[in-house]
């Protein structure tokens, strides 16, 4: 049995690697496509001002993305209780306050809780904050020994000591490079992180995580237009926001949602659906994130829907190998965040995420920002590597691989200090 499972894992790995190799990476093979105009309604009406955008176009786009891509959250679920698990005024060598706050949800006789790890600079004033999910537990983002290790299901990763789907002490601090906590605190921002697997384990199984708390009767999985995992994760970010509104130390009007890769897709959707987020940073979010689907470069809708059938709602499969039928594209997802600041970032070697498609997503969202007199991306050519463009819509492509680096955070901090006021 063990051999069989190992064999299966090996073939899954091969499939994954070969998918990345035989994807299209040739600009000359990008099909011709026509992008929908964010400033024209589905029935052809031109949108000339922000009022019409808000009353007509934004709602129809939001509705399309909800019903056909990320899925509807089928009900409301409020925080049942907030438990402060731990608190210290002397974290990070005395530079910060640390809190570990558990949010509990109850419905249909089921309970789900998730823990937010929060670091805040020591000050009397309310602080702005970045909030985002991590892939392998809160204890991976710092060496801090007080950070509680989650007991939730995790994807195996033997190099991080994660076997049998359980997080362990061995992975403490393995992702410090992705978070730059010290720099964030020094810049006067707080940081809040959540392990995404506590809200919904990242596997094609709808019997766990938050979904069952909102099933009706004997429902076993979401309906075709109901929430996949990304919408569930983004729901979790909104509940974290509900908590920030109650926390006197946090300035809830300056909360920036951050995410990398699948969690960068999640950050965009959280920013689109919850206007309380003051800004969005989407790091290398690729297909289903900032990259235009119709380019079919790197990862495509068919590949993502096959490999991660639980991320989007089932209706989204209608567009696998059928991108031309999509009446929207990802620039319009970004535009849903307008007029709030949004930062899209790519990495040169991360071709799977289609850096050019990510840039074009930001560029073509710009007309909506301009309705509000905000500056988006003005140049139509991609900037050179490590030459950020920072306006209300910001973009950079840095050298290197798919990752979050110190360079990325340096840009985000500079930009957020200027644009998230
Ligand atoms: C895979 C997937 C991407 C995703 C990435 C990640 O590569 O194909 O869509 O962004 O995982 O989340 O790391």
XYZ file of C-alpha atoms and ligand atoms in Angstrom:
434
model
C 0.000 0.000 0.000
C 2.793 2.366 1.002
C 4.607 1.590 -2.243
C 1.458 2.248 -4.204
C 0.994 5.646 -2.571
C 4.647 6.548 -3.152
C 4.239 5.544 -6.779
C 1.144 7.707 -7.109
C 2.936 10.657 -5.524
C 5.843 10.162 -7.903
C 3.555 10.219 -10.943
C 1.680 13.231 -9.606
C 5.053 14.963 -9.241
C 6.070 14.006 -12.793
C 2.738 15.225 -14.137
C 3.219 18.501 -12.340
C 6.765 18.998 -13.595
C 5.921 17.988 -17.147
C 2.883 20.289 -17.132
C 5.211 23.164 -16.368
C 7.534 22.136 -19.186
C 5.028 21.622 -21.937
C 3.111 24.800 -21.178
C 3.394 27.586 -23.715
C 6.290 29.942 -23.025
C 6.509 31.327 -26.521
C 5.115 34.849 -27.082
C 4.575 34.076 -30.768
C 2.166 31.298 -29.770
C -0.006 33.500 -27.585
C -3.361 33.439 -29.395
C -4.941 36.606 -30.659
C -7.527 37.753 -28.196
C -9.744 40.708 -27.541
C -9.918 41.907 -23.985
C -13.245 43.037 -22.607
C -13.383 46.765 -21.884
C -13.811 47.354 -18.146
C -15.619 50.570 -19.026
C -18.316 48.970 -21.143
C -21.188 47.022 -19.605
C -22.065 43.517 -20.801
C -24.803 45.049 -22.918
C -22.519 47.619 -24.488
C -23.173 50.744 -22.428
C -20.170 53.032 -22.038
C -19.163 53.904 -18.465
C -18.008 57.504 -18.215
C -17.701 58.224 -14.518
C -17.094 56.600 -11.158
C -20.753 56.873 -10.206
C -21.825 54.729 -13.161
C -18.906 52.376 -12.542
C -20.145 51.866 -8.984
C -23.837 51.577 -9.777
C -23.679 49.531 -12.997
C -20.401 48.042 -14.077
C -18.724 47.130 -10.798
C -21.740 45.154 -9.533
C -22.115 43.164 -12.757
C -18.405 42.315 -12.844
C -18.364 41.376 -9.169
C -21.387 39.203 -9.775
C -19.749 37.479 -12.732
C -16.555 36.701 -10.840
C -18.619 35.470 -7.893
C -20.955 33.178 -9.815
C -18.490 31.855 -12.370
C -15.037 31.910 -10.848
C -14.612 32.092 -7.074
C -18.117 31.143 -5.955
C -20.635 32.614 -3.585
C -20.334 32.374 0.175
C -23.720 30.794 0.919
C -24.585 32.614 4.113
C -23.223 34.622 6.983
C -21.138 33.405 9.824
C -20.102 35.773 12.564
C -17.305 35.335 15.076
C -18.778 33.348 17.984
C -15.920 34.159 20.327
C -12.491 35.748 20.393
C -9.918 34.014 22.594
C -6.628 35.732 23.296
C -4.368 32.689 23.500
C -1.219 34.602 24.316
C 0.041 38.163 24.533
C 3.402 39.790 25.212
C 4.707 43.352 25.367
C 8.195 42.159 24.880
C 8.344 40.366 21.559
C 11.053 40.565 18.875
C 13.737 41.696 21.355
C 11.442 44.149 23.011
C 10.561 45.950 19.781
C 7.038 44.671 19.382
C 3.810 43.563 20.956
C 2.727 40.022 20.065
C -0.793 38.616 20.254
C -2.124 35.239 19.247
C -5.840 35.586 18.813
C -8.161 32.709 18.103
C -11.438 33.355 16.266
C -14.105 30.721 16.815
C -17.070 30.011 14.522
C -20.023 27.755 15.241
C -22.890 26.570 13.093
C -24.900 23.395 12.507
C -23.278 21.771 15.541
C -19.841 22.271 13.995
C -16.986 24.460 15.161
C -14.037 25.947 13.335
C -11.353 28.213 14.734
C -8.273 29.891 13.362
C -5.443 31.754 15.022
C -4.141 35.157 13.987
C -0.555 35.871 14.975
C -0.136 39.632 15.308
C 3.014 41.695 15.783
C 2.586 45.428 16.369
C 5.209 48.126 16.765
C 5.222 49.577 20.274
C 3.420 52.900 20.087
C 0.462 54.650 21.677
C -1.056 55.256 18.252
C -3.225 52.902 16.260
C -1.084 51.195 13.671
C -1.617 50.263 10.028
C -1.264 46.579 9.320
C -0.485 43.967 6.683
C -2.536 40.806 6.889
C -1.862 37.643 4.948
C -1.872 33.894 4.961
C 1.127 31.621 5.199
C 1.528 28.153 3.644
C 3.021 26.184 6.528
C 1.885 27.672 9.827
C 2.428 30.868 11.790
C 5.539 29.447 13.425
C 7.293 29.339 10.029
C 7.343 33.101 9.556
C 9.653 33.820 12.524
C 12.167 32.160 14.840
C 10.071 33.364 17.797
C 9.700 30.296 20.051
C 6.428 31.556 21.544
C 4.508 31.156 18.309
C 2.023 28.331 18.641
C 2.259 25.468 16.145
C -1.034 24.795 14.387
C -2.536 21.326 14.629
C -4.446 21.703 11.373
C -3.850 19.493 8.334
C -0.849 20.547 6.238
C 0.548 19.522 2.884
C 3.508 17.214 3.418
C 6.908 18.762 2.906
C 9.626 16.518 4.303
C 12.297 19.204 3.900
C 10.327 21.264 6.448
C 9.767 18.215 8.662
C 6.124 18.010 7.644
C 5.091 14.392 7.327
C 1.749 12.756 8.080
C 0.222 16.133 7.285
C 1.235 17.574 10.653
C 3.252 20.707 11.280
C 6.209 20.301 13.621
C 8.831 22.252 15.520
C 11.295 21.517 12.730
C 9.645 24.077 10.479
C 9.880 26.969 12.937
C 11.358 29.925 11.080
C 11.662 28.211 7.694
C 9.783 31.037 5.979
C 11.307 34.061 7.739
C 12.697 35.132 4.355
C 9.158 35.588 3.046
C 7.960 37.927 5.797
C 10.668 40.377 6.937
C 8.895 40.978 10.243
C 11.624 43.258 11.624
C 11.557 45.540 8.605
C 7.770 45.743 8.726
C 7.787 46.708 12.403
C 10.593 49.225 11.895
C 8.552 50.865 9.126
C 5.738 51.422 11.641
C 3.396 48.717 10.359
C 1.954 45.738 12.150
C 1.814 42.268 10.655
C -0.954 39.714 11.094
C -0.662 36.210 9.675
C -2.904 33.180 9.572
C -2.180 29.615 8.539
C -4.470 29.097 5.534
C -5.015 25.409 6.321
C -6.903 26.361 9.479
C -9.607 28.062 7.426
C -9.704 25.418 4.720
C -7.145 22.632 4.190
C -5.713 22.934 0.698
C -7.010 19.693 -0.793
C -9.906 18.616 -2.927
C -12.130 17.691 -0.029
C -15.101 19.730 1.047
C -15.865 17.772 4.186
C -13.381 19.790 6.235
C -12.541 23.455 6.743
C -15.148 26.168 6.837
C -17.472 24.904 4.060
C -19.501 22.380 6.104
C -20.515 25.078 8.583
C -22.661 26.603 5.851
C -24.065 23.488 4.190
C -27.810 23.141 3.969
C -29.378 19.853 5.103
C -27.325 16.930 3.818
C -25.211 18.940 1.388
C -21.771 17.331 0.876
C -20.051 19.898 -1.286
C -20.591 23.409 -2.593
C -23.023 23.863 -5.499
C -21.564 24.841 -8.898
C -21.794 28.550 -8.102
C -20.700 28.250 -4.479
C -17.351 28.942 -2.848
C -14.187 27.052 -3.615
C -11.119 27.216 -1.405
C -9.954 30.656 -2.569
C -13.291 32.211 -1.673
C -13.142 30.390 1.678
C -9.670 31.737 2.404
C -10.747 35.189 1.397
C -13.794 34.862 3.683
C -11.319 34.148 6.517
C -9.458 37.381 5.787
C -12.708 39.298 6.091
C -13.356 37.712 9.482
C -9.851 38.724 10.539
C -10.859 42.227 9.470
C -13.940 41.952 11.720
C -11.533 41.298 14.571
C -9.196 44.182 13.627
C -12.203 46.501 13.882
C -12.494 45.533 17.537
C -8.801 45.806 18.384
C -7.988 49.268 19.739
C -4.314 48.996 18.812
C -5.042 48.548 15.096
C -6.060 51.239 12.626
C -8.717 49.309 10.737
C -8.850 51.975 8.026
C -5.291 51.081 6.985
C -5.262 47.309 6.645
C -3.464 46.028 3.540
C -4.127 42.463 2.466
C -1.068 40.644 1.166
C -0.646 37.257 -0.478
C 1.765 35.222 -2.542
C 0.866 32.876 -5.382
C -2.425 31.023 -4.643
C -2.659 33.311 -1.644
C -2.023 36.277 -3.951
C -5.106 35.194 -5.905
C -6.855 35.091 -2.531
C -5.660 38.602 -1.619
C -7.122 39.999 -4.858
C -10.459 38.342 -4.232
C -10.490 39.540 -0.610
C -9.793 43.091 -1.781
C -12.488 42.855 -4.466
C -15.169 41.536 -2.127
C -14.379 43.482 1.029
C -13.944 47.207 0.600
C -12.717 47.582 4.155
C -9.265 46.506 2.965
C -7.394 49.735 2.280
C -4.982 48.158 -0.168
C -3.976 44.894 -1.815
C -0.596 43.341 -2.592
C -0.639 40.384 -4.936
C 2.771 38.760 -5.243
C 3.239 36.469 -8.253
C -0.411 35.449 -8.276
C -0.374 34.180 -11.867
C -3.276 32.275 -13.403
C -6.574 33.073 -11.711
C -4.811 36.015 -10.044
C -3.378 39.046 -11.806
C -2.379 37.307 -15.072
C -4.701 37.585 -18.071
C -6.318 34.203 -18.777
C -6.821 34.834 -22.476
C -3.063 34.906 -23.101
C -2.772 31.196 -22.275
C 0.875 31.641 -21.341
C 2.367 29.406 -18.635
C -0.399 27.996 -16.462
C -3.818 27.929 -18.162
C -7.365 27.604 -16.858
C -7.533 23.973 -17.898
C -4.362 23.147 -15.991
C -5.352 25.019 -12.862
C -8.874 23.581 -12.814
C -7.480 20.078 -13.221
C -4.685 20.237 -10.753
C -6.527 22.284 -8.140
C -10.192 21.431 -8.734
C -11.124 22.816 -5.316
C -9.760 26.359 -5.713
C -12.503 27.872 -7.873
C -16.211 27.162 -8.074
C -17.283 24.379 -10.435
C -18.776 26.826 -12.924
C -15.259 28.012 -13.705
C -14.526 24.725 -15.450
C -16.742 25.947 -18.300
C -13.809 28.098 -19.343
C -11.107 25.401 -19.322
C -9.633 25.370 -22.855
C -12.336 27.892 -23.614
C -10.817 31.202 -22.518
C -12.238 33.020 -25.536
C -15.730 32.510 -24.121
C -14.895 34.430 -20.942
C -16.703 37.779 -20.957
C -14.212 39.094 -18.374
C -10.495 38.853 -17.717
C -8.255 39.385 -14.744
C -7.642 43.115 -15.310
C -11.277 43.496 -14.308
C -10.718 41.593 -11.091
C -7.955 44.081 -10.269
C -10.237 46.954 -11.282
C -12.767 45.834 -8.650
C -10.262 47.082 -6.064
C -10.332 50.664 -7.438
C -9.846 53.312 -6.223
C -7.886 51.598 -3.445
C -4.163 51.046 -3.967
C -3.108 47.747 -5.494
C 0.380 46.340 -6.045
C 0.993 43.548 -8.580
C 4.412 41.912 -8.577
C 6.186 39.343 -10.748
C 9.499 37.524 -10.831
C 11.580 37.162 -13.968
C 12.068 33.405 -13.730
C 8.489 32.724 -12.683
C 7.227 32.157 -16.217
C 4.552 29.723 -14.994
C 2.789 32.789 -13.524
C 3.193 34.771 -16.783
C 4.871 38.024 -15.673
C 3.756 39.836 -18.820
C 0.167 38.739 -18.242
C 0.413 40.060 -14.678
C 1.766 43.386 -15.926
C -1.031 43.665 -18.495
C -3.586 42.897 -15.788
C -2.368 45.958 -13.873
C -2.081 48.094 -17.028
C -5.603 47.377 -18.272
C -7.140 47.956 -14.838
C -5.820 51.514 -15.030
C -8.765 53.171 -16.873
C -10.989 52.402 -13.882
C -8.515 54.062 -11.500
C -8.430 57.064 -13.815
C -12.186 57.522 -13.358
C -11.270 58.437 -9.782
C -8.378 60.686 -10.797
C -5.893 58.083 -9.547
C -2.703 57.213 -11.337
C -2.361 53.649 -12.523
C 0.233 52.206 -14.891
C 0.940 54.761 -17.588
C 3.584 53.060 -19.694
C 2.401 50.298 -21.974
C 5.797 48.542 -22.071
C 6.825 46.333 -19.192
C 9.425 48.021 -16.993
C 12.929 46.557 -16.787
C 13.653 44.173 -13.916
C 14.040 45.777 -10.500
C 12.552 49.082 -11.753
C 9.274 49.377 -9.846
C 6.444 51.599 -10.997
C 4.714 52.904 -7.900
C 1.434 54.729 -8.295
C -1.966 53.908 -6.847
C -1.578 50.907 -9.126
C 1.962 49.607 -8.685
C 3.966 46.931 -10.453
C 7.408 45.428 -10.368
C 9.231 42.507 -11.853
C 12.307 41.508 -9.913
C 15.103 39.136 -10.799
C 14.840 35.620 -9.455
C 12.333 32.882 -8.873
C 8.798 32.403 -7.611
C 9.111 33.540 -3.997
C 8.714 36.532 -1.686
C 11.997 38.269 -0.978
C 13.378 41.132 1.042
C 13.465 43.143 -2.168
C 9.711 42.649 -2.568
C 9.001 43.782 0.995
C 11.233 46.838 0.638
C 9.098 47.935 -2.309
C 5.821 47.157 -0.553
C 6.815 49.127 2.536
C 7.899 52.156 0.536
C 4.700 52.084 -1.500
C 2.348 51.421 1.409
C 3.923 54.259 3.399
C 3.017 56.601 0.563
C -0.287 55.266 -0.717
C -2.064 53.667 2.238
C -2.688 56.712 4.386
C 1.076 26.136 -8.396
C -0.135 26.644 -9.137
C -0.194 28.171 -9.144
C -0.044 28.720 -7.752
C 1.195 28.138 -7.103
C 1.370 28.505 -5.620
O 2.240 26.419 -9.114
O -0.102 26.115 -10.424
O -1.422 28.606 -9.686
O -0.015 30.123 -7.774
O 1.125 26.721 -7.129
O 0.422 28.844 -4.949
O 2.501 28.378 -5.141
